[in-house]
Tab-separated table of C-alpha atoms and ligand atoms in Angstrom:
chain	number	residue	atom	x	y	z
K	644	MET	CA	0.000	0.000	0.000
K	645	LYS	CA	2.782	2.484	0.877
K	646	ALA	CA	4.825	2.034	-2.303
K	647	THR	CA	7.841	4.166	-3.053
K	648	ILE	CA	6.908	6.717	-5.677
K	649	ASN	CA	8.544	6.660	-9.088
K	650	PRO	CA	9.516	10.288	-9.762
K	651	SER	CA	9.338	9.928	-13.544
K	652	SER	CA	5.742	8.767	-13.592
K	653	ALA	CA	4.208	10.599	-10.676
K	654	ARG	CA	3.171	14.183	-10.274
K	655	SER	CA	4.921	15.740	-7.293
K	656	ASN	CA	2.754	17.440	-4.696
K	657	ALA	CA	5.578	19.648	-3.475
K	658	SER	CA	3.288	22.626	-4.024
K	659	LEU	CA	1.024	21.409	-1.227
K	660	ASN	CA	2.911	23.066	1.587
K	661	LEU	CA	2.590	25.840	4.128
K	662	ARG	CA	4.644	28.414	2.210
K	663	ASN	CA	2.459	28.306	-0.904
K	664	TRP	CA	-0.609	28.848	1.269
K	665	LEU	CA	1.141	31.879	2.847
K	666	SER	CA	1.949	33.255	-0.630
K	667	HIS	CA	-1.727	32.852	-1.559
K	668	LEU	CA	-2.765	34.721	1.598
K	669	ALA	CA	-0.248	37.499	0.801
K	670	ASP	CA	-1.582	37.765	-2.776
K	671	THR	CA	-5.107	38.211	-1.408
K	672	ASP	CA	-4.120	40.743	1.305
K	673	ARG	CA	-4.532	38.375	4.229
K	674	LEU	CA	-0.916	38.162	5.424
K	675	GLU	CA	0.685	40.737	7.724
K	676	VAL	CA	4.408	40.763	8.516
K	677	THR	CA	5.697	42.310	11.754
K	678	ARG	CA	8.971	44.141	12.363
K	679	ASP	CA	11.904	41.936	13.347
K	680	GLY	CA	12.357	40.870	16.953
K	681	ILE	CA	8.830	40.538	18.394
K	682	SER	CA	9.122	38.639	21.690
K	683	LEU	CA	8.223	34.928	21.741
K	684	ILE	CA	6.937	35.392	25.270
K	685	ASP	CA	3.372	36.807	25.229
K	686	GLU	CA	3.962	39.530	22.590
K	687	LEU	CA	3.781	37.226	19.553
K	688	ALA	CA	0.510	35.717	20.816
K	689	ALA	CA	-0.846	39.183	21.668
K	690	VAL	CA	-0.288	40.452	18.108
K	691	SER	CA	-1.776	37.226	16.718
K	692	LYS	CA	-4.919	37.621	18.844
K	693	ARG	CA	-5.410	41.216	17.687
K	694	LEU	CA	-5.341	40.047	14.054
K	695	GLU	CA	-7.314	36.784	14.366
K	696	ASN	CA	-10.441	36.762	12.146
K	697	ARG	CA	-8.526	39.095	9.820
K	698	SER	CA	-5.105	37.890	8.657
K	699	ALA	CA	-2.222	35.510	9.060
K	700	VAL	CA	0.858	37.025	10.721
K	701	LEU	CA	4.507	36.289	9.962
K	702	PHE	CA	7.041	37.186	12.660
K	703	PRO	CA	10.635	37.478	11.325
K	704	LYS	CA	13.475	36.990	13.838
K	705	PRO	CA	11.252	36.588	16.920
K	706	ASP	CA	13.509	37.345	19.914
K	707	GLY	CA	16.354	37.367	17.362
K	708	HIS	CA	15.698	33.745	16.358
K	709	ALA	CA	16.754	32.758	12.818
K	710	ILE	CA	13.490	30.855	12.146
K	711	PRO	CA	10.347	33.006	11.679
K	712	VAL	CA	6.984	32.108	13.236
K	713	VAL	CA	3.584	32.231	11.518
K	714	SER	CA	0.161	32.278	13.194
K	715	ASN	CA	-3.531	32.596	12.174
K	716	ILE	CA	-3.207	30.542	8.962
K	717	PHE	CA	-6.994	29.995	9.219
K	718	MET	CA	-9.149	33.082	9.858
K	719	ASP	CA	-12.654	31.788	9.233
K	720	ARG	CA	-14.638	28.891	7.707
K	721	GLY	CA	-14.196	30.416	4.256
K	722	SER	CA	-10.375	30.293	4.440
K	723	ILE	CA	-10.498	26.628	5.453
K	724	ALA	CA	-12.664	25.798	2.437
K	725	GLU	CA	-10.379	27.869	0.214
K	726	SER	CA	-7.287	25.962	1.358
K	727	ILE	CA	-8.778	22.767	-0.070
K	728	GLY	CA	-10.093	24.518	-3.162
K	729	ILE	CA	-13.840	24.316	-2.495
K	730	SER	CA	-16.638	26.699	-1.529
K	731	GLU	CA	-17.697	27.147	2.079
K	732	LYS	CA	-21.079	25.476	1.556
K	733	ASP	CA	-19.361	22.245	0.410
K	734	LEU	CA	-16.955	22.102	3.373
K	735	LEU	CA	-18.731	19.533	5.561
K	736	LYS	CA	-19.758	17.392	2.587
K	737	ARG	CA	-16.156	17.260	1.293
K	738	PHE	CA	-14.835	16.407	4.743
K	739	GLN	CA	-17.426	13.632	5.206
K	740	SER	CA	-16.497	12.179	1.838
K	741	ALA	CA	-12.728	12.350	2.531
K	742	VAL	CA	-13.192	10.422	5.793
K	743	ARG	CA	-15.192	7.750	3.907
K	744	ASN	CA	-12.866	7.542	0.876
K	745	ARG	CA	-9.316	7.822	2.203
K	746	LEU	CA	-6.412	8.069	-0.239
K	747	PRO	CA	-3.228	6.146	0.776
K	748	TRP	CA	-0.006	8.160	0.879
K	749	VAL	CA	3.161	7.418	-1.070
K	750	GLU	CA	6.716	7.277	0.199
K	751	VAL	CA	9.498	9.445	-1.250
K	752	LYS	CA	13.244	9.437	-0.593
K	753	ASP	CA	14.192	13.110	-0.613
K	754	ALA	CA	12.433	15.641	1.536
K	755	PRO	CA	12.745	19.402	2.001
K	756	ALA	CA	11.810	18.631	5.623
K	757	GLN	CA	15.236	16.969	6.075
K	758	GLU	CA	17.543	19.577	4.475
K	759	VAL	CA	19.022	20.519	7.871
K	760	VAL	CA	19.621	17.892	10.576
K	761	HIS	CA	20.325	18.457	14.286
K	762	ARG	CA	21.279	15.301	16.163
K	763	LYS	CA	22.371	17.247	19.219
K	764	VAL	CA	19.097	18.779	20.276
K	765	ASP	CA	18.366	21.994	22.159
K	766	LEU	CA	14.698	22.827	21.572
K	767	LEU	CA	14.603	26.466	22.657
K	768	LYS	CA	17.891	27.278	20.854
K	769	GLN	CA	16.976	25.525	17.614
K	770	LEU	CA	13.270	26.415	17.406
K	771	PRO	CA	11.315	29.633	18.113
K	772	ILE	CA	8.740	28.251	20.557
K	773	PRO	CA	6.295	30.856	21.920
K	774	LYS	CA	4.471	31.180	25.218
K	775	HIS	CA	0.835	32.030	24.484
K	776	ASN	CA	-1.744	32.643	27.263
K	777	GLU	CA	-0.939	34.534	30.479
K	778	HIS	CA	-0.825	31.580	32.875
K	779	ASP	CA	0.594	28.952	30.491
K	780	SER	CA	3.452	27.194	32.292
K	781	GLY	CA	5.905	28.351	29.587
K	782	PRO	CA	6.635	27.876	25.865
K	783	TYR	CA	4.426	25.342	24.085
K	784	ILE	CA	4.502	23.683	20.667
K	785	THR	CA	0.813	23.922	19.742
K	786	ALA	CA	0.503	23.290	15.996
K	787	ALA	CA	2.504	20.090	15.569
K	788	LEU	CA	1.023	16.958	14.018
K	789	LEU	CA	1.962	14.107	16.339
K	790	ILE	CA	2.467	11.094	14.090
K	791	ALA	CA	2.877	7.705	15.781
K	792	ARG	CA	2.838	4.097	14.601
K	793	ASN	CA	0.747	1.259	15.933
K	794	PRO	CA	3.582	-0.834	17.482
K	795	LYS	CA	2.001	-4.073	16.202
K	796	THR	CA	0.778	-3.150	12.707
K	797	GLY	CA	2.766	-0.038	11.768
K	798	VAL	CA	-0.440	1.828	10.834
K	799	GLN	CA	0.054	5.507	11.581
K	800	ASN	CA	-2.084	7.935	13.574
K	801	VAL	CA	-2.034	11.719	13.285
K	802	SER	CA	-3.303	14.111	15.971
K	803	ILE	CA	-2.445	17.410	17.644
K	804	HIS	CA	-1.455	17.611	21.314
K	805	ARG	CA	-0.271	20.448	23.499
K	806	CYS	CA	3.501	20.068	23.964
K	807	GLN	CA	5.289	21.779	26.848
K	808	VAL	CA	9.060	22.263	26.651
K	809	ASN	CA	10.423	20.382	29.697
K	810	GLY	CA	14.150	20.596	28.876
K	811	PRO	CA	16.603	20.811	25.943
K	812	ASP	CA	15.447	17.425	24.581
K	813	ARG	CA	12.288	16.750	26.612
K	814	ILE	CA	8.657	17.600	25.899
K	815	GLY	CA	5.668	17.076	28.204
K	816	VAL	CA	2.610	16.018	26.226
K	817	LEU	CA	-1.109	15.744	27.048
K	818	LEU	CA	-2.544	12.524	25.569
K	819	LEU	CA	-6.334	12.385	25.821
K	820	PRO	CA	-7.896	8.878	25.784
K	821	ARG	CA	-7.760	8.454	22.015
K	822	HIS	CA	-5.505	6.825	19.458
K	823	THR	CA	-2.024	8.097	20.364
K	824	LEU	CA	-2.591	7.045	23.969
K	825	HIS	CA	-3.863	3.640	22.783
K	826	TYR	CA	-0.650	3.082	20.756
K	827	PHE	CA	1.498	4.339	23.632
K	828	LYS	CA	-0.159	1.988	26.144
K	829	MET	CA	0.530	-0.927	23.756
K	830	ALA	CA	4.223	0.064	23.614
K	831	GLU	CA	4.485	0.755	27.335
K	832	GLN	CA	3.007	-2.646	28.238
K	833	SER	CA	5.903	-4.287	26.423
K	834	GLY	CA	8.316	-1.966	28.252
K	835	GLU	CA	9.111	0.167	25.222
K	836	GLY	CA	8.817	3.780	24.155
K	837	LEU	CA	6.513	4.812	21.302
K	838	GLU	CA	8.306	6.035	18.172
K	839	MET	CA	6.787	9.291	17.004
K	840	ALA	CA	7.415	12.613	15.327
K	841	LEU	CA	6.100	16.148	15.750
K	842	VAL	CA	5.563	17.790	12.368
K	843	ILE	CA	5.378	21.589	12.274
K	844	GLY	CA	4.450	23.736	9.267
K	845	VAL	CA	2.339	21.778	6.769
K	846	HIS	CA	-0.403	22.397	4.213
K	847	PRO	CA	-3.621	23.517	5.979
K	848	ALA	CA	-5.516	20.423	4.775
K	849	TYR	CA	-3.095	18.165	6.666
K	850	ILE	CA	-3.873	20.022	9.887
K	851	LEU	CA	-7.612	19.849	9.243
K	852	ALA	CA	-7.423	16.109	8.464
K	853	SER	CA	-5.551	15.471	11.720
K	854	GLN	CA	-8.686	16.586	13.581
K	855	ALA	CA	-11.031	14.048	11.937
K	856	ILE	CA	-12.999	11.898	14.382
K	857	ALA	CA	-11.776	8.771	12.595
K	858	ALA	CA	-11.655	5.218	13.935
K	859	VAL	CA	-8.457	3.803	15.425
K	860	ASP	CA	-6.065	2.587	12.677
K	861	GLU	CA	-7.587	4.980	10.121
K	862	ASP	CA	-4.542	7.023	9.084
K	863	GLU	CA	-5.468	10.728	9.015
K	864	MET	CA	-2.845	11.462	6.341
K	865	GLU	CA	-5.015	9.353	4.026
K	866	ILE	CA	-7.899	11.720	4.827
K	867	ALA	CA	-5.590	14.647	3.963
K	868	GLY	CA	-4.840	13.018	0.619
K	869	ALA	CA	-8.548	12.544	-0.072
K	870	LEU	CA	-9.319	16.161	0.903
K	871	LEU	CA	-6.826	17.391	-1.709
K	872	GLY	CA	-7.373	14.629	-4.263
K	873	GLU	CA	-3.664	13.746	-4.261
K	874	PRO	CA	-1.750	11.193	-2.164
K	875	VAL	CA	0.436	12.895	0.446
K	876	GLU	CA	4.190	12.364	-0.061
K	877	MET	CA	5.805	10.990	3.089
K	878	VAL	CA	9.425	10.393	4.047
K	879	LYS	CA	10.951	8.086	6.684
K	880	CYS	CA	12.330	9.799	9.805
K	881	LEU	CA	16.121	9.607	10.235
K	882	THR	CA	16.100	8.072	13.728
K	883	ASN	CA	12.951	5.918	13.681
K	884	ASN	CA	10.373	4.278	11.394
K	885	VAL	CA	7.709	6.982	11.459
K	886	ARG	CA	6.811	8.511	8.082
K	887	VAL	CA	6.207	12.269	7.941
K	888	PRO	CA	5.034	14.712	5.228
K	889	ALA	CA	8.071	15.434	3.022
K	890	SER	CA	6.936	19.016	2.451
K	891	ALA	CA	6.921	19.921	6.176
K	892	GLU	CA	8.891	22.870	7.483
K	893	ILE	CA	10.170	21.209	10.676
K	894	VAL	CA	10.183	17.666	12.127
K	895	ILE	CA	10.995	16.719	15.722
K	896	GLU	CA	11.814	12.998	15.940
K	897	GLY	CA	11.622	11.094	19.206
K	898	ARG	CA	9.762	8.648	21.382
K	899	ILE	CA	7.264	8.805	24.228
K	900	LEU	CA	9.117	7.322	27.217
K	901	PRO	CA	7.658	4.282	29.026
K	902	ASN	CA	6.907	4.646	32.742
K	903	VAL	CA	7.868	8.331	32.869
K	904	ARG	CA	5.464	11.118	33.864
K	905	GLU	CA	6.332	14.760	34.582
K	906	PRO	CA	4.212	17.812	35.501
K	907	GLU	CA	2.565	19.522	32.499
K	908	GLY	CA	0.307	22.611	32.424
K	909	PRO	CA	-1.489	24.838	33.066
K	910	PHE	CA	-2.305	25.704	29.458
K	911	GLY	CA	-4.982	28.019	27.985
K	912	GLU	CA	-7.553	25.832	26.214
K	913	PHE	CA	-10.545	26.065	23.841
K	914	PRO	CA	-13.227	26.702	26.531
K	915	GLN	CA	-11.305	29.947	27.312
K	916	TYR	CA	-10.064	28.518	30.620
K	917	TYR	CA	-6.813	26.862	31.674
K	918	GLY	CA	-6.377	23.103	31.491
K	919	PRO	CA	-4.839	22.119	34.864
K	920	ARG	CA	-1.299	20.991	35.718
K	921	ALA	CA	-0.838	17.236	36.269
K	922	ASP	CA	1.699	14.457	35.697
K	923	ARG	CA	1.712	13.620	31.993
K	924	GLU	CA	3.651	11.608	29.402
K	925	VAL	CA	7.095	12.747	28.246
K	926	ILE	CA	8.700	12.772	24.784
K	927	HIS	CA	12.469	12.305	24.470
K	928	VAL	CA	13.677	14.151	21.361
K	929	GLU	CA	16.306	12.349	19.290
K	930	ALA	CA	16.682	14.667	16.288
K	931	ILE	CA	15.300	17.830	14.721
K	932	THR	CA	15.222	18.218	10.948
K	933	HIS	CA	13.987	21.208	8.964
K	934	ARG	CA	14.056	23.109	5.699
K	935	LYS	CA	16.989	25.484	5.115
K	936	ASP	CA	14.653	28.477	5.424
K	937	ALA	CA	12.121	26.860	7.766
K	938	ILE	CA	8.965	28.572	9.107
K	939	PHE	CA	7.535	27.622	12.523
K	940	HIS	CA	3.717	27.511	12.794
K	941	THR	CA	2.055	28.258	16.136
K	942	ILE	CA	-1.613	28.238	17.199
K	943	VAL	CA	-2.703	30.441	20.109
K	944	GLY	CA	-4.531	28.202	22.593
K	945	GLY	CA	-8.248	29.057	22.651
K	946	GLY	CA	-7.906	31.446	19.687
K	947	VAL	CA	-10.036	31.440	16.531
K	948	GLU	CA	-7.664	29.103	14.680
K	949	HIS	CA	-7.840	26.576	17.537
K	950	LEU	CA	-11.656	26.762	17.680
K	951	LEU	CA	-12.113	26.449	13.901
K	952	LEU	CA	-9.821	23.434	13.687
K	953	GLY	CA	-11.945	21.557	16.182
K	954	GLU	CA	-15.201	22.796	14.720
K	955	ILE	CA	-15.219	21.620	11.090
K	956	PRO	CA	-14.253	17.941	11.631
K	957	ARG	CA	-16.659	17.650	14.581
K	958	GLU	CA	-19.497	19.156	12.568
K	959	ALA	CA	-18.835	16.778	9.682
K	960	THR	CA	-18.845	13.801	12.054
K	961	LEU	CA	-21.989	14.902	13.902
K	962	LEU	CA	-23.780	15.562	10.592
K	963	ASP	CA	-22.810	12.092	9.356
K	964	HIS	CA	-23.982	10.530	12.615
K	965	LEU	CA	-27.355	12.330	12.608
K	966	GLN	CA	-28.071	11.743	8.914
K	967	ARG	CA	-27.704	8.006	9.433
K	968	SER	CA	-30.860	8.037	11.572
K	969	PHE	CA	-32.734	11.180	10.534
K	970	ALA	CA	-33.402	11.944	6.862
K	971	SER	CA	-34.687	15.424	7.759
K	972	VAL	CA	-31.301	16.681	9.060
K	973	ARG	CA	-29.721	19.113	6.582
K	974	ASP	CA	-26.867	20.932	8.369
K	975	VAL	CA	-25.206	21.488	11.751
K	976	ARG	CA	-23.102	24.195	13.399
K	977	LEU	CA	-21.050	24.155	16.593
K	978	THR	CA	-21.369	27.778	17.651
K	979	ARG	CA	-18.478	30.098	18.530
K	980	GLY	CA	-20.151	31.113	21.812
K	981	GLY	CA	-20.404	27.413	22.654
K	982	THR	CA	-16.597	27.117	22.212
K	983	CYS	CA	-17.146	25.257	18.896
K	984	ARG	CA	-17.588	22.099	20.980
K	985	TYR	CA	-20.474	22.361	23.481
K	986	HIS	CA	-23.418	24.040	21.699
K	987	LEU	CA	-24.851	22.527	18.530
K	988	VAL	CA	-27.459	23.945	16.146
K	989	VAL	CA	-29.197	21.391	13.915
K	990	GLN	CA	-31.115	22.509	10.857
K	991	ILE	CA	-33.916	20.215	9.663
K	992	ASP	CA	-36.491	20.033	6.908
K	993	LYS	CA	-39.194	19.041	9.354
K	994	THR	CA	-41.722	16.413	8.344
K	995	SER	CA	-43.021	15.111	11.670
K	996	ASN	CA	-43.653	16.499	15.134
K	997	GLY	CA	-41.632	14.871	17.896
K	998	GLU	CA	-38.684	14.087	15.664
K	999	PRO	CA	-36.657	17.135	16.855
K	1000	LYS	CA	-36.512	15.562	20.330
K	1001	ASN	CA	-35.191	12.299	18.854
K	1002	ILE	CA	-32.617	14.328	16.934
K	1003	ILE	CA	-31.593	16.072	20.164
K	1004	MET	CA	-31.023	12.693	21.854
K	1005	GLY	CA	-29.063	11.505	18.814
K	1006	ALA	CA	-26.829	14.578	18.970
K	1007	PHE	CA	-26.085	14.032	22.677
K	1008	ALA	CA	-24.953	10.525	21.776
K	1009	GLY	CA	-22.883	11.795	18.840
K	1010	HIS	CA	-20.144	13.363	20.960
K	1011	TYR	CA	-19.863	13.642	24.739
K	1012	ASP	CA	-18.769	17.284	24.476
K	1013	VAL	CA	-22.198	18.308	23.128
K	1014	LYS	CA	-24.090	19.939	25.982
K	1015	GLN	CA	-26.817	22.016	24.297
K	1016	VAL	CA	-28.717	21.295	21.071
K	1017	VAL	CA	-31.086	23.714	19.328
K	1018	VAL	CA	-33.124	22.347	16.410
K	1019	VAL	CA	-34.300	24.924	13.857
K	1020	ASP	CA	-36.176	24.998	10.554
K	1021	MET	CA	-34.798	25.616	7.047
K	1022	ASP	CA	-35.720	29.328	7.080
K	1023	VAL	CA	-33.260	30.072	9.926
K	1024	ASN	CA	-29.688	31.099	9.040
K	1025	ILE	CA	-27.623	28.874	11.338
K	1026	ASP	CA	-24.481	30.964	10.792
K	1027	ASP	CA	-26.182	33.888	12.549
K	1028	PRO	CA	-26.578	33.554	16.356
K	1029	ASN	CA	-29.288	36.252	16.266
K	1030	GLU	CA	-31.389	34.122	13.913
K	1031	VAL	CA	-31.030	31.070	16.157
K	1032	GLU	CA	-32.075	33.132	19.174
K	1033	TRP	CA	-35.028	34.481	17.159
K	1034	ALA	CA	-36.156	30.918	16.468
K	1035	ILE	CA	-35.998	30.165	20.201
K	1036	ALA	CA	-37.845	33.395	20.993
K	1037	THR	CA	-40.724	32.703	18.601
K	1038	ARG	CA	-40.976	28.913	18.108
K	1039	PHE	CA	-40.028	27.479	21.496
K	1040	GLN	CA	-41.967	27.061	24.765
K	1041	ALA	CA	-39.900	25.796	27.699
K	1042	ASP	CA	-42.656	23.645	29.277
K	1043	ARG	CA	-43.273	21.842	25.982
K	1044	ASP	CA	-40.109	21.982	23.873
K	1045	LEU	CA	-37.273	21.625	26.411
K	1046	LEU	CA	-35.440	18.367	27.102
K	1047	VAL	CA	-33.054	18.082	30.072
K	1048	VAL	CA	-30.860	15.085	30.912
K	1049	SER	CA	-28.968	15.037	34.229
K	1050	GLY	CA	-25.710	13.358	35.160
K	1051	ALA	CA	-24.432	12.503	31.680
K	1052	GLN	CA	-20.830	12.411	30.462
K	1053	GLY	CA	-19.574	15.835	29.395
K	1054	SER	CA	-16.346	17.740	28.881
K	1055	LYS	CA	-13.826	17.695	31.729
K	1056	LEU	CA	-12.626	21.114	30.542
K	1057	ASP	CA	-16.098	22.622	31.211
K	1058	PRO	CA	-15.532	24.240	34.645
K	1059	SER	CA	-19.274	24.146	35.432
K	1060	SER	CA	-19.309	20.345	35.114
K	1061	ASP	CA	-18.755	18.049	38.073
K	1062	GLY	CA	-15.398	16.644	36.968
K	1063	GLY	CA	-16.845	15.964	33.511
K	1064	ILE	CA	-20.319	14.884	34.706
K	1065	SER	CA	-22.662	17.269	32.951
K	1066	ALA	CA	-26.318	18.024	32.257
K	1067	LYS	CA	-27.595	18.150	28.681
K	1068	MET	CA	-30.213	20.567	27.332
K	1069	GLY	CA	-32.145	20.290	24.097
K	1070	LEU	CA	-34.420	22.961	22.611
K	1071	ASP	CA	-36.927	22.220	19.859
K	1072	ALA	CA	-37.255	25.628	18.167
K	1073	THR	CA	-39.121	24.354	15.106
K	1074	LYS	CA	-42.623	25.219	13.879
K	1075	PRO	CA	-45.336	22.565	14.275
K	1076	VAL	CA	-45.798	20.652	11.009
K	1077	GLU	CA	-49.530	21.411	10.906
K	1078	ALA	CA	-49.104	25.139	11.646
K	1079	GLU	CA	-51.358	27.469	9.700
K	1080	LEU	CA	-49.233	29.023	6.926
K	1081	MET	CA	-49.463	32.693	8.000
K	1082	LYS	CA	-48.892	32.020	11.711
K	1083	PHE	CA	-45.139	31.358	11.270
K	1084	LYS	CA	-44.630	33.204	7.990
K	1085	ARG	CA	-41.550	35.422	8.223
K	1086	ILE	CA	-42.189	39.010	7.226
K	1087	HIS	CA	-40.421	40.157	4.095
K	1088	VAL	CA	-40.340	43.302	1.949
K	1089	THR	CA	-40.927	42.555	-1.721
K	1090	GLY	CA	-37.897	43.429	-3.866
K	1091	GLU	CA	-35.404	44.013	-0.987
K	1092	GLU	CA	-32.787	41.668	-2.447
K	1093	ALA	CA	-33.116	43.080	-5.972
K	1094	VAL	CA	-32.589	46.772	-5.133
K	1095	ASP	CA	-29.573	48.248	-6.971
K	1096	LEU	CA	-28.503	51.086	-4.682
K	1097	SER	CA	-26.309	52.688	-7.371
K	1098	GLN	CA	-29.477	53.217	-9.449
K	1099	VAL	CA	-31.473	54.565	-6.528
K	1100	LEU	CA	-29.178	56.896	-4.551
K	1101	VAL	CA	-27.757	60.294	-5.575
K	1102	SER	CA	-24.018	60.852	-5.196
K	1103	ASP	CA	-24.158	64.025	-3.049
K	1104	PRO	CA	-26.794	63.618	-0.305
K	1105	LYS	CA	-25.627	66.794	1.507
K	1106	ALA	CA	-26.322	68.982	-1.536
K	1107	ALA	CA	-29.578	67.163	-2.199
K	1108	LEU	CA	-30.722	67.803	1.373
K	1109	ALA	CA	-29.805	71.528	1.090
K	1110	ASN	CA	-31.821	71.662	-2.089
K	1111	ILE	CA	-34.867	70.249	-0.317
K	1112	VAL	CA	-34.526	72.023	3.060
K	1113	LYS	CA	-34.026	75.649	2.016
K	1114	GLY	CA	-35.059	77.510	5.128
X	2087	MN	MN1	-6.828	8.666	14.774
C-alpha cells in the first residue's frame, strides 16, 4: 500500500505546503508581517490575537531567532474551504467524503523537511517556541502533528497535542484517551517507548485532516490526501520508522518514554479557561530536521484558529452521525459562543412532530462534548446567532419543547461540570408541522434583495438635502 513513488511517472505534490498557502494569503491581502524581533513570550501571541479573524501574521526573527513564526493561517470557515479549493457550503460534505474515501499516501526518498539535521538537540535554541496565554506554564509547541505508529501493525495515527518544553530534549505532552494514547499503552506494556514525530508547518488540509474523528487505525494522512485529491508524499524519519510529510517545514523525531510522567500545564484551552497541571507523558527528542529556510507555525490556545480546527471535523462527524438516523437533518453548526464544541445547532427540513426531540437525543450521543442542542427549521440562518435566538424566541416554549438530561458524560474542561459529569439541554425551536401558513410566515419586503442602490441613490446627499430644506 505504501509504495515508493517513481519520480518519472508521478506528479509531485511539493506545491502542497505551508509556504504556498502563505503566498496565496499574501496575494489576497490576508498576510501581515511584523517588524523583526517581536518577543516569543506573550507579545507574539498578543499580536496574533489582535489580528485573528482578519489575517495571518509572519514574525521574522522573533527574539532574534533565525526561524520566523507564523500564526492565524486559518481566519474563518471560508479560508479553510479555500485551502482545499472548495466553496464554504461544500466544506462539511467534502470532509465527510474524505473520511469515507481515504487516499493512501506514497513514500518518497528526498524531503525538504530533512535539508538541515540536528542530532544534538536543544529545543529552545533551535526552534522559536512561543508562550501564548498569560498563565501557560511556559513555551508550548501547539501546531505540531503528532504522528505515531501502531507498534504491532505499523499503521500511523495523526493528531495534535499540546507540547510543553520540559528541557533541551524533553517535551511534556497531554494525551487524551484516544488513538495516540492507545498506541502508547501498547508500547508501554511491552516496556518500550513509542516512536513518534512532531511535524510543524504543513499544508492547511493536513492540519484539518488530523482533527477528523476517525476510527483507530484509520490514518489521518489518508484523509488529507482525499481532501486534496492527491496522495500525500511521506518520508521516513532519520532516527525511527515513522513517516512524515516530506513538504513539512520542521520535524521533531523522538519517542514517548515508558513509565515516565512529569508535571505539564497549566495551558490556555478552547473553553477559554486553563487546562490544569498534572503528571503527563514525556517525549524524548532524538533529532530535529527542517528546511533550510524553515517557518515555525504556532496556534494560540483558545484562539479562533484553535476553535475552527476543532469545529469543522466535529461538525462533519456529527452531521454524518445524525443523517444516518434522521433523513430530515440538513446541516449542523457548533457555535463560537459554545466554544465550537459544546453548543450545537441542527437545521432540519421538518416532516413530523416529535422528531426534533429524537434528533436532540441523537446529537447528545454523537459526541460527549455536546451539551446544548437547538433544532431549527430551514428558514433560519444557522451561521447567525441572532437568527437562532429568534427561532428560540418565537418557536419554542420551555414547558413543551425543552429536554433536560442530568448526570451525563460531558467535557472535563467545562468548569461548570462536576469533573466531567454534565447536564444536557435540548431545545426544539421548530414550527409545528400542521401550523397554519401565516402564523409562522416570516415578514419580508418585496424586492429588498433586488434593489440596486447605485441606481437609486444620488451621489451628493448633503447637496440634495440643502436643495430640499431651504429655510
Ligand atoms: Mn486517529
